Coordinates of C-alpha atoms in Angstrom, one line a residue:
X295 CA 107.2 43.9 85.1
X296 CA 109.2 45.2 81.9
X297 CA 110.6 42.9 79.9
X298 CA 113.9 44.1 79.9
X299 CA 113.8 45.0 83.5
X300 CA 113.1 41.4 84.3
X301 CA 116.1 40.4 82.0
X302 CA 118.1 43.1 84.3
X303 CA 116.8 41.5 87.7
X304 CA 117.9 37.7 85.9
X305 CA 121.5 38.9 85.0
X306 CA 120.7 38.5 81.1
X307 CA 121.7 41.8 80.1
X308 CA 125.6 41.1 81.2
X309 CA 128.0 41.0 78.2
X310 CA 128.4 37.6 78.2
X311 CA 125.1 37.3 76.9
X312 CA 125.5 39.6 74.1
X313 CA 126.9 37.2 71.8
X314 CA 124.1 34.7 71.5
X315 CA 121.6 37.5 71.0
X316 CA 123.2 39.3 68.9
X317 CA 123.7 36.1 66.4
X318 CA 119.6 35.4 67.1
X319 CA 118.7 38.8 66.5
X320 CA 120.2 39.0 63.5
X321 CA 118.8 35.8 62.1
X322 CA 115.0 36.6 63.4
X323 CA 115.5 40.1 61.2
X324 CA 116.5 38.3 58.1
X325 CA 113.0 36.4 58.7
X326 CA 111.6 39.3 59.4
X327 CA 112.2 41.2 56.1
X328 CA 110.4 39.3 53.6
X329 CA 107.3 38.8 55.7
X330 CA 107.4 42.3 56.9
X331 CA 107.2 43.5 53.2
X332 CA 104.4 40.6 52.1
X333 CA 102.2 41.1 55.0
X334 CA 102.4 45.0 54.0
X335 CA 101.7 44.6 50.5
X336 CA 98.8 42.9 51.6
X337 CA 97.4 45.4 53.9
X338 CA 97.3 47.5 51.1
X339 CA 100.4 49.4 52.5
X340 CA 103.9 49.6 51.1
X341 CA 106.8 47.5 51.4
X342 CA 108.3 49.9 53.0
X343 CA 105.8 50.8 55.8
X344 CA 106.3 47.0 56.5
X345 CA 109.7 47.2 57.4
X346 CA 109.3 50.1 59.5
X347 CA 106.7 48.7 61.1
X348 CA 109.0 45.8 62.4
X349 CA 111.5 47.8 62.8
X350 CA 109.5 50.2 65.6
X351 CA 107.6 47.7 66.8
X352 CA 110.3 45.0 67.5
X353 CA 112.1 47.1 69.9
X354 CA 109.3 49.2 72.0
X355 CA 107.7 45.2 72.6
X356 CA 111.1 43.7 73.0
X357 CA 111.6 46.6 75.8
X358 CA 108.1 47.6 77.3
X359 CA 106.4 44.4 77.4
X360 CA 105.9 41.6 78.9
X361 CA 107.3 38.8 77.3
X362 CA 111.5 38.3 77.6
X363 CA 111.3 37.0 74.1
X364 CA 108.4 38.4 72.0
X365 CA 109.2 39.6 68.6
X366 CA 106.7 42.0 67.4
X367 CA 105.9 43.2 63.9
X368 CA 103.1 43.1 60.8
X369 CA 101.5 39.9 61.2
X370 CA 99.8 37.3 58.8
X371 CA 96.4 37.7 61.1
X372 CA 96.0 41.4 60.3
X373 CA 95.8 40.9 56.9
X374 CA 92.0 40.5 56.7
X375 CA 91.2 43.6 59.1
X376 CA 94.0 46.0 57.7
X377 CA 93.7 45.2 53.9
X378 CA 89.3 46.0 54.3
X379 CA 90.3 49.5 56.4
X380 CA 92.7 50.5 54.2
X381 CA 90.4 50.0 51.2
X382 CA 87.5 51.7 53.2
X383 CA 89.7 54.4 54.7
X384 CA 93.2 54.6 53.3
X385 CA 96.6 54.5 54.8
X386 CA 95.9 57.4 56.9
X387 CA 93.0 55.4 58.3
X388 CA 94.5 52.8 59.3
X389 CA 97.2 54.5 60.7
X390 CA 94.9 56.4 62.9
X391 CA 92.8 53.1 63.4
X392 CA 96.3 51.9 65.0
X393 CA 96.8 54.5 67.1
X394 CA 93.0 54.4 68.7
X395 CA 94.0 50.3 68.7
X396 CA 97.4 51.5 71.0
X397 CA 95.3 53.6 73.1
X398 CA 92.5 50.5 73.9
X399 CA 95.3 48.2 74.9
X400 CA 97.1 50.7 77.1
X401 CA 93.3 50.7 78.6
X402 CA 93.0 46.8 78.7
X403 CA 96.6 46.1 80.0
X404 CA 96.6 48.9 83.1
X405 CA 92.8 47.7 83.8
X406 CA 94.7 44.2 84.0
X407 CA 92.6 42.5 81.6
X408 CA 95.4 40.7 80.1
X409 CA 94.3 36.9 81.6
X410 CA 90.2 37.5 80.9
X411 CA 91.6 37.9 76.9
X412 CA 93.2 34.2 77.6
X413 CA 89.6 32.6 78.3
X414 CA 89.0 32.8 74.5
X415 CA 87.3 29.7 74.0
X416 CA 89.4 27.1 71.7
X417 CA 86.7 26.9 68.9
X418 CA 86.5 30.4 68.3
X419 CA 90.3 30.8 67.9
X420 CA 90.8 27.9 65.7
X421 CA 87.9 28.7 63.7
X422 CA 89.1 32.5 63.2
X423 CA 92.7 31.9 62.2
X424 CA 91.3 29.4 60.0
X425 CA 89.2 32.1 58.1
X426 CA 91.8 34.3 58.1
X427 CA 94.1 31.8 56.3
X428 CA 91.5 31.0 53.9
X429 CA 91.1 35.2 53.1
X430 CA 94.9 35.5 53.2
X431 CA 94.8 32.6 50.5
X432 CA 92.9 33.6 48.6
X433 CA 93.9 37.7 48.6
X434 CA 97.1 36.3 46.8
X435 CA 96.1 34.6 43.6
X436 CA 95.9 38.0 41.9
X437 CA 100.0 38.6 42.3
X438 CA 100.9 34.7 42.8
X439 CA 99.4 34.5 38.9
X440 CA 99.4 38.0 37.5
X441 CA 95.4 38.5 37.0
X442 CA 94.2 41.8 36.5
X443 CA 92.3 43.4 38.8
X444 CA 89.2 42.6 40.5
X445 CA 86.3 44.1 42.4
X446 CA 83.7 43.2 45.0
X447 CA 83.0 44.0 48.3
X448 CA 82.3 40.6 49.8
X449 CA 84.8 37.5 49.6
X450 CA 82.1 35.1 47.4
X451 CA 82.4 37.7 44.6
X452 CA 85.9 38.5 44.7
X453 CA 86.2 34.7 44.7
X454 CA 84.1 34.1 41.8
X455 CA 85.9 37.0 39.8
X456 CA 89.5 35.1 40.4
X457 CA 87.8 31.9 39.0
X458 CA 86.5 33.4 36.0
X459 CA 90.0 35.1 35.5
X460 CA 92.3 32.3 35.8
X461 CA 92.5 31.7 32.1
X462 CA 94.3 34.9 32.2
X463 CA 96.9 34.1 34.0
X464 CA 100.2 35.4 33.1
X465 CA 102.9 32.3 32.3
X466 CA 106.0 33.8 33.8
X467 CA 104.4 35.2 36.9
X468 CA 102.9 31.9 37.4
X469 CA 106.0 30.5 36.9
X470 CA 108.2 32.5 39.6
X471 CA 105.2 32.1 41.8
X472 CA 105.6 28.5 41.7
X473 CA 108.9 28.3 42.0
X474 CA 108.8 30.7 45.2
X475 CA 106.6 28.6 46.5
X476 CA 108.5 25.4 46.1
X477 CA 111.8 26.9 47.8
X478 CA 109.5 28.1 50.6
X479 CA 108.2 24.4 50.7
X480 CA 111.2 22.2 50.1
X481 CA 114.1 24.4 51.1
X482 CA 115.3 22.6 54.2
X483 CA 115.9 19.2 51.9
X484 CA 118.0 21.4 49.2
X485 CA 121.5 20.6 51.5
X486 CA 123.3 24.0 50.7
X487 CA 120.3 26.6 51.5
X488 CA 118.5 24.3 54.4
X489 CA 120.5 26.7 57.2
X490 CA 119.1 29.7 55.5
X491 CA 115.6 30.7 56.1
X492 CA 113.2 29.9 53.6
X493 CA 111.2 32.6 52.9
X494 CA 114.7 35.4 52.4
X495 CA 115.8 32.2 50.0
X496 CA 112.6 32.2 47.6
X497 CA 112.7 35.9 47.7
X498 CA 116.4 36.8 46.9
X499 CA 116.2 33.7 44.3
X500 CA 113.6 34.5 42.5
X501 CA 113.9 38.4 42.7
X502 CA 117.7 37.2 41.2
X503 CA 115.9 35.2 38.0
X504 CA 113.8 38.4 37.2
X505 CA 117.0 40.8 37.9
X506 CA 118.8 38.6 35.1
X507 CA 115.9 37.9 32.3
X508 CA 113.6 40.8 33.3
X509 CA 110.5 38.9 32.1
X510 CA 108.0 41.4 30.7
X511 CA 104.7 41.7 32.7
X512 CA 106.2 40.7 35.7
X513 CA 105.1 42.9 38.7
X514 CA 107.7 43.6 41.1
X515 CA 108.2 46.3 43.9
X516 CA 110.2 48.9 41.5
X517 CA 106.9 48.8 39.3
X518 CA 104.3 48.7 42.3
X519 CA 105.8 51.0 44.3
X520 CA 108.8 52.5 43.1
X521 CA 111.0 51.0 45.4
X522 CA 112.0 51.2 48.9
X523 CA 113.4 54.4 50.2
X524 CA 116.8 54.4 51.3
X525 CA 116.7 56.6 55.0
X526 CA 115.1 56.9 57.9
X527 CA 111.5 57.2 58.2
X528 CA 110.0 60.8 59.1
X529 CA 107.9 61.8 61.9
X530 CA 104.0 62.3 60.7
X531 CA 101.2 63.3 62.8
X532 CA 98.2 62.6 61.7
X533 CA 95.6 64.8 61.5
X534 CA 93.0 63.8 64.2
X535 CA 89.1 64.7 64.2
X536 CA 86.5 63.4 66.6
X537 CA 84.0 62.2 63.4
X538 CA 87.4 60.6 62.2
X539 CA 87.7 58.9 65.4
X540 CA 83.5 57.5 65.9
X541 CA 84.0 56.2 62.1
X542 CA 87.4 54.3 63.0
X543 CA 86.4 53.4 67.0
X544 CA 85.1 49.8 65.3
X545 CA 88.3 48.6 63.0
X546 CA 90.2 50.1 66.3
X547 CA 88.8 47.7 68.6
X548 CA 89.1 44.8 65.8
X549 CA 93.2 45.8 65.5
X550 CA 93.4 46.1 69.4
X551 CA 91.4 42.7 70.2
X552 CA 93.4 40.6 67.6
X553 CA 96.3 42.2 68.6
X554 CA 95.8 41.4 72.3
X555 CA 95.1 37.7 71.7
X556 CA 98.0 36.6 69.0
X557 CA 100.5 38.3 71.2
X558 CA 99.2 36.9 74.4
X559 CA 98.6 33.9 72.6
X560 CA 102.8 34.4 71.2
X561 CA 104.1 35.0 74.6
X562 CA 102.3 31.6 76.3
X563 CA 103.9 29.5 73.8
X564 CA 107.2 31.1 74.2
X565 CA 106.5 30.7 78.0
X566 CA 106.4 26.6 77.0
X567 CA 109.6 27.0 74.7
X568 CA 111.8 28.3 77.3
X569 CA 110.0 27.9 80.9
X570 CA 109.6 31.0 81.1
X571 CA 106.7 33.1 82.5
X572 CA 105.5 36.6 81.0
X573 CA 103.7 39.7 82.7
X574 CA 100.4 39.2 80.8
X575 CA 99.2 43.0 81.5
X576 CA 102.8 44.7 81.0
X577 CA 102.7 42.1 77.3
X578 CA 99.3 44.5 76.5
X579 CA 101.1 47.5 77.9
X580 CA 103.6 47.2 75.3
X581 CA 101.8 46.3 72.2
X582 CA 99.6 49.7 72.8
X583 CA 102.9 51.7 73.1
X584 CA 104.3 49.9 69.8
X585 CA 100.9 50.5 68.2
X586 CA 100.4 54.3 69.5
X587 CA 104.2 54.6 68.5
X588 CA 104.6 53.1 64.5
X589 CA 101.9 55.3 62.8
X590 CA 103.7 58.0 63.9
X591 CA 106.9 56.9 61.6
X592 CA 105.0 55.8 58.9
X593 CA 104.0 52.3 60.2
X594 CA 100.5 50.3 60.9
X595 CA 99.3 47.9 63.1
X596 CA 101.4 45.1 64.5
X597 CA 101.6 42.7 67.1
X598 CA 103.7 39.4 68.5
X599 CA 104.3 37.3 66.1
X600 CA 104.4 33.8 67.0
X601 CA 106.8 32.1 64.0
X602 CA 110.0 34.8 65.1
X603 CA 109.4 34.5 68.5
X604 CA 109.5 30.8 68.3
X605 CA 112.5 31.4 65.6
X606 CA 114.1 34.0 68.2
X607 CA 114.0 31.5 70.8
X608 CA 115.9 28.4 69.1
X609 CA 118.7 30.5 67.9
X610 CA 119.8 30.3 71.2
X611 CA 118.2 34.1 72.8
X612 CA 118.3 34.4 76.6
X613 CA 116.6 38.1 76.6
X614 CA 114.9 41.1 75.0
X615 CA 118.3 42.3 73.6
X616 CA 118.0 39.9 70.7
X617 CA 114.5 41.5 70.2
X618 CA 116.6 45.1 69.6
X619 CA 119.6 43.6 67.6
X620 CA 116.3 42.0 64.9
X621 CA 115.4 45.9 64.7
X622 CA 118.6 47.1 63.9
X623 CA 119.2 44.2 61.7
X624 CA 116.3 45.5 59.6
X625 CA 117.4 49.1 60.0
X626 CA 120.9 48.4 59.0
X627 CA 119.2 46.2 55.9
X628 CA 117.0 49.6 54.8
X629 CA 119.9 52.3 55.4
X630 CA 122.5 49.5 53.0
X631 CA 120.3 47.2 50.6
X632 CA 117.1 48.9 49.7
X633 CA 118.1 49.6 45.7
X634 CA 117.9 46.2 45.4
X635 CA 114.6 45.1 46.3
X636 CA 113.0 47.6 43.5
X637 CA 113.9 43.5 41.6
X638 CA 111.7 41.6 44.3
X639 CA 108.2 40.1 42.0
X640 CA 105.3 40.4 44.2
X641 CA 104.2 36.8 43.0
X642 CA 107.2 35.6 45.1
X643 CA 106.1 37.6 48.1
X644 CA 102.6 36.2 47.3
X645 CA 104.5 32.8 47.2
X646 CA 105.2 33.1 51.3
X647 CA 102.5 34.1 51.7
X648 CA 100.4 31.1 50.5
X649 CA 102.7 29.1 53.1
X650 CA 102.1 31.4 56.0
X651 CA 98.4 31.3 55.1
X652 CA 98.3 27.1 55.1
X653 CA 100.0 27.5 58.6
X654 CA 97.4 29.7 60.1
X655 CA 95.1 27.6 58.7
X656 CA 96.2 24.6 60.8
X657 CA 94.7 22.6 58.8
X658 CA 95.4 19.3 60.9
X659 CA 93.9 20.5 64.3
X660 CA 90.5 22.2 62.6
X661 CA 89.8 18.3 61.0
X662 CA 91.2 16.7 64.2
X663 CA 88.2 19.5 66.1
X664 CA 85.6 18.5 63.0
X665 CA 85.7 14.6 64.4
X666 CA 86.7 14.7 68.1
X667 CA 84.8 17.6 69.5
X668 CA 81.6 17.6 70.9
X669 CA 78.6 18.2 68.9
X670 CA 78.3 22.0 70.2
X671 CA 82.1 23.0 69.9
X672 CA 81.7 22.1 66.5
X673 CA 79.2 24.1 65.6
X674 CA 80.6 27.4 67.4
X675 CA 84.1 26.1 65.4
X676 CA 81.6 26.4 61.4
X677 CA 79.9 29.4 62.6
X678 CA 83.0 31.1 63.4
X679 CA 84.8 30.0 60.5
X680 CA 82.0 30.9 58.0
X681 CA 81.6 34.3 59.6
X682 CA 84.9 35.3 59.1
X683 CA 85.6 33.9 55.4
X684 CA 81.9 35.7 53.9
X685 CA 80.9 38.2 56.7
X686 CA 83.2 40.0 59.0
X687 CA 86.3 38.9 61.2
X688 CA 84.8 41.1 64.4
X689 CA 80.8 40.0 63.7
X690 CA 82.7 36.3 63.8
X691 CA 84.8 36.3 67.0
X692 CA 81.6 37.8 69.1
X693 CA 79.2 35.7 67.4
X694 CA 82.0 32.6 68.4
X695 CA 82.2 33.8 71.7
X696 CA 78.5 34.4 73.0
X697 CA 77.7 30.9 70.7
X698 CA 80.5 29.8 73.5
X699 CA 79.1 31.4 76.6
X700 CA 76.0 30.6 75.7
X701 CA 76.7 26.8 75.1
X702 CA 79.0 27.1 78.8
X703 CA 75.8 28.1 80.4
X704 CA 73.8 25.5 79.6
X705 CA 76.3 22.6 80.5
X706 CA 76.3 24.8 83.5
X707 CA 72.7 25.0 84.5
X708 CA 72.5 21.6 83.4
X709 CA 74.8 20.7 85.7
X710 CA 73.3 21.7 88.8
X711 CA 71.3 19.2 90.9
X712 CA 68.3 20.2 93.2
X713 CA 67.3 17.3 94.6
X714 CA 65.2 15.7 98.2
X715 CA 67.8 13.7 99.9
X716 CA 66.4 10.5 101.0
X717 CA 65.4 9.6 104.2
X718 CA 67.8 6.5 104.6
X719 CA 70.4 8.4 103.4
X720 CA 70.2 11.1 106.1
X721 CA 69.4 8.2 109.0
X722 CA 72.8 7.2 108.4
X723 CA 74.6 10.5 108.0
X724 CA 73.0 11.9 111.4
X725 CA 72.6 8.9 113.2
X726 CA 68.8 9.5 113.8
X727 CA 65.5 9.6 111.7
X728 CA 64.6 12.7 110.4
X729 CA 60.9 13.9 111.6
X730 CA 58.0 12.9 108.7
X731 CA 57.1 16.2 108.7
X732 CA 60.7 18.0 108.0
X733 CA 61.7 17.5 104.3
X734 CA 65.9 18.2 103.2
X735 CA 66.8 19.3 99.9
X736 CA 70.4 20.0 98.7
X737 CA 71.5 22.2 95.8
X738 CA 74.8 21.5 94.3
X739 CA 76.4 23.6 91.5
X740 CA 76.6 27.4 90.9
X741 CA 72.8 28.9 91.4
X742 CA 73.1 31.2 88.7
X743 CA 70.3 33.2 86.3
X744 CA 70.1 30.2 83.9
X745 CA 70.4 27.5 87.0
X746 CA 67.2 29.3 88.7
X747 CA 65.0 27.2 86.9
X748 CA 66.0 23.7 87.8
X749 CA 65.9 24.9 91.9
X750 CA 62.3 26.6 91.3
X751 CA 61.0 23.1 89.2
X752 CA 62.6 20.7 92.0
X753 CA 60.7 22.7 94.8
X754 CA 57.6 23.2 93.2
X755 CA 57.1 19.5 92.9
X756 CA 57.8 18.7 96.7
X757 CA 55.4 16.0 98.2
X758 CA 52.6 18.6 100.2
X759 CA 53.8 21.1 102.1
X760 CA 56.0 20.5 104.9
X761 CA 56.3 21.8 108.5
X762 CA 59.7 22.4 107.7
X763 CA 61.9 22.6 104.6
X764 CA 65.8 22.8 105.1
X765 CA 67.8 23.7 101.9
X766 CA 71.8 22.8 102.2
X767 CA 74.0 25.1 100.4
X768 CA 77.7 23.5 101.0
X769 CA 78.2 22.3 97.2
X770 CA 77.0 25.8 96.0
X771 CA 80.2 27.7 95.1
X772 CA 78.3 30.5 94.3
X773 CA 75.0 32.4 93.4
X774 CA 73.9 35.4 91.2
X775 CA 71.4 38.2 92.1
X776 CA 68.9 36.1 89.6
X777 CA 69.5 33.2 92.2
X778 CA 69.7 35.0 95.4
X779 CA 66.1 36.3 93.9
X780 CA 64.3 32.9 93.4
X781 CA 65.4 31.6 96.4
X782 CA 63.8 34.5 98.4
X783 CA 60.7 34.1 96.4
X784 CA 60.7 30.4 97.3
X785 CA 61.2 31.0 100.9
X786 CA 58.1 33.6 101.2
X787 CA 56.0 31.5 99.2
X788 CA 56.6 28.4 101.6
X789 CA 55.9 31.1 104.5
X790 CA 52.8 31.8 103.2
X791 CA 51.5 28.2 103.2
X792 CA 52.8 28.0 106.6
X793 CA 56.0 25.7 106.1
X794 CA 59.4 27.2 108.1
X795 CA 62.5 27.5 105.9
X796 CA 65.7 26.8 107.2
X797 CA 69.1 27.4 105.2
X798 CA 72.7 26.0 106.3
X799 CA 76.0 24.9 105.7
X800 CA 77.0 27.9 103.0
X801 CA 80.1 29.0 102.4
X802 CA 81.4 32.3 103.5
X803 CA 81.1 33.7 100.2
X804 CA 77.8 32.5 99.5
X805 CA 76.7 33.4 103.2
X806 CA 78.0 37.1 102.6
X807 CA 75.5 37.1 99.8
X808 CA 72.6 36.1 101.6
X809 CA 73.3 38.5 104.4
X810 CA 74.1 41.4 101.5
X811 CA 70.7 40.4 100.1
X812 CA 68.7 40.6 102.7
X813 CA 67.8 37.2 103.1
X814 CA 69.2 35.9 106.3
X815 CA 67.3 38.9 107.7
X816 CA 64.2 38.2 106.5
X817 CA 64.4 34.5 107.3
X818 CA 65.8 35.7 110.8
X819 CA 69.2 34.4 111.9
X820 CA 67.5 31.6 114.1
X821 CA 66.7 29.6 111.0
X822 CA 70.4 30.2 109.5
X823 CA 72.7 27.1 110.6
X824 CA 76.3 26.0 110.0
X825 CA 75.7 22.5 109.3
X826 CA 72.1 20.0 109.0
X827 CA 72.2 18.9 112.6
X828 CA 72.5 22.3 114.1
X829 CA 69.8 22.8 112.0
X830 CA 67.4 19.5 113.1
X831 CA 68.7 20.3 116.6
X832 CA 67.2 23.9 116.7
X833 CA 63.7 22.4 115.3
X834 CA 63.5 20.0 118.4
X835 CA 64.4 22.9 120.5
X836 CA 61.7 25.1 119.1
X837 CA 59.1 22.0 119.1
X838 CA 59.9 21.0 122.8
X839 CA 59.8 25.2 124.5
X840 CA 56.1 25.6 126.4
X841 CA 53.3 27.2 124.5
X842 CA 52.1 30.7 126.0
X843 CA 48.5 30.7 125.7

């Protein structure tokens, strides 16, 4: 269901509501603008494009999707994958990258994907958004201390080319940088400004210092990039070409999967913040509309961003009208007060940065993961980690995630038990020995591909070969074609040496399988039973009918 036609349905589109997200709209856009403008800048787009970006984005999301609070825009988590496809393919490639991205999650959300996305495993995400805030750290030391500029394709060198230039740093870039930072840091202790948000306090300080002194060699947006236009943006098609779209499907699918899971993963916690529940599909539907939508007015790739929605919701927002009233906030900011950001130093936009980067990080829960988690969690959490600081951000999340599966399926298969039940045992479950010639095995767990095994060793090892072997399915949730396979195989080979194979107590889906299969025809549906003594009951039968010569 629509966001906003949920909000209709709950009566939270009624005047009386207008107030309250009006005032939380208006607060979320002033957050909005400088971290719309620094995550641009390091996308290696234009301040501008940022705000436009949030702008478009905020209210398509706030309207079409799923979440009654979501506030969309450019995101700290994009940096990584935008900055690299805008550097490879320009600000028309990414653009077009975005819109293939909308397309893919229009795809994912009407194929109602949205809850698989979810089953990200923990490790993979924490290790990921770690990497990124490493990357995003990093990216910044070039405005937060007014190096020149560097080369290298891979992070190690551009690393190693920042060390070796930090002697060069320029003193009053430095100094702004550092004094951004501190406001972002220490801003809600300073008793006059702690009502304000931190990040539109560093920037309007700061960008206020260099408007007075106008230190020399300071890099600011009038020198970067001329400004910000004062207007609406214009409508722009791109031109689209089928060898465009094979060399962008890759960074499209990156955009699109990141996307998906940091505005799913948005819209749960606002679920937790205000006990609510969102439309997990119609929350994908929505980001692929914003995303097919912005490059068309001169935006990029964007997504829900978890610190406004979080921001939206404790300033009181009971709807997706204060996700509209953040929009025209930021509209109503560009049409009035874009002359005076041509002042703003990037250093101080690199300042927020470095904070929003130490927050993806989450620095406390990746140690907390290091020396709790189990031995194999912890290694999917490095891989994934490594991958993404010195390799690639998608190589790194499907590496994570097969590392994941994999490591799932072997606590799986190592958690199913094939085993001969004891005789004792069954004497006092039925009430009656069990013939010496009639052997019981039960199978509990999943009999899946990587399972197969530890069924095949267990009945390969039974004591000679019995008159009579009766396998009990009731504790197997489930089976695969790989299973369904080995069992047959098991049951004609036991034929063959002249033992008859009895199977019982499955459940209906597992029985539907065998039947699908072929195997309870082949067995015959006289040696099929619904529990062990129907079973023991039609061997007796069998033994005790007269011979025909």
């Amino acid at each position: 269901m629509l966001a906003v036609q949920e909000a209709w349905r709950a009566g939270l589109l009624g005047w009386r509501h207008w107030l309250r997200n009006l005032l939380s709209g208006v607060v979320v856009g002033v957050v909005a603008l400088p971290l719309a403008m620094a995550f641009a800048i390091a996308s290696g787009a234009t301040p501008a494009q940022g705000i436009y970006t949030a702008i478009i984005a905020g209210v398509v999301v706030s309207l079409c999707g799923g979440s009654r609070f979501q506030i969309a825009g450019p995101t700290g988590a994009f940096i990584a994958i935008l900055a690299t496809i805008t550097a490879k393919h320009g600000i028309d490639g990414l653009q077009m990258a975005t819109l293939m991205a909308g397309a893919i999650l229009l795809v994912l959300g009407f194929a109602r994907l949205g809850s698989v996305i979810r089953f990200i495993p923990d490790p993979v995400i924490v290790g990921f958004t770690a990497g990124i805030g490493v990357i995003i750290w990093v990216s910044q030391w070039r405005d937060f201390f007014g190096l020149p500029q560097t080369q290298g394709e891979h992070f190690h060198e551009r690393l190693w080319q920042l060390l070796q230039a930090l002697p060069q740093l320029h003193l009053a870039t430095t100094l702004l940088a550092l004094a951004a930072l501190m406001l972002v840091i220490f801003n809600g202790k300073l008793p006059l400004l702690r009502r304000l948000p931190a990040p539109l306090v560093a920037m309007v300080l700061v960008a206020g210092v260099q408007a007075l002194f106008q230190f020399e060699g300071v890099a600011t947006i009038g020198s970067a990039f001329g400004g910000i236009p004062q207007g609406l943006p214009s409508f722009n098609w791109p031109q689209i070409s089928l060898a465009r779209v094979i060399e962008l499907i890759g960074p499209a699918f990156a955009i699109a999967m990141l996307g998906a899971i940091e505005s799913l993963l948005s819209a749960v916690v606002a679920d937790g913040m205000a006990g609510t529940r969102h439309d997990s599909n119609q929350e994908l539907i929505g980001q692929g509309l914003a995303n097919l939508t912005t490059p068309l007015f001169g935006g990029f790739a964007a997504t829900g961003a978890l610190a406004r929605t979080a921001a939206n919701i404790k300033n009181g927002a009971s709807g997706p009208l204060s996700g509209v009233f953040h929009s025209l906030t930021l509209l109503l900011i560009l049409l009035v007060l874009a002359p005076l950001a041509a002042d703003i130093p990037l250093c101080a936009l690199a300042a927020i940065l470095f904070v929003v980067a130490w927050n993806m990080s989450d620095f406390a829960h990746f140690k907390h993961m290091l020396r709790r988690a189990p031995r194999a969690d912890v290694v999917v959490l490095l891989v994934t980690f490594l991958l993404t600081v010195f390799s690639d951000l998608v190589l790194a999340v499907n590496i994570g995630v097969i590392l994941a599966m994999l490591l799932f399926m072997r606590r799986m298969a190592a958690s199913v038990a094939v085993q001969q039940q004891e005789r004792g045992e069954l004497a006092a479950e039925l009430g009656q020995e069990l013939p010496p010639d009639v052997l019981v095995y039960s199978i509990e767990g999943p009999l899946f591909f990587a399972a197969v095994e530890s069924m095949e060793r267990a009945l390969a090892h039974s004591p000679g070969t019995p008159r009579c072997l009766i396998i009990r399915l009731r504790r197997v949730p489930f089976m695969d074609i790989t299973g369904l396979a080995s069992l047959e195989d098991i049951i004609s080979d036991l034929k063959r040496h002249g033992a008859a194979v009895k199977l019982c107590e499955a459940n209906a889906r597992v029985l539907r399988k065998l039947g699908k299969a072929g195997i309870l025809q082949s067995l015959g549906s006289e040696h099929y039973h619904a529990d062990l003594p129907s079973a023991l009951a039609s061997l007796q039968a069998a033994e005790s009918e007269p011979h025909t010569p």
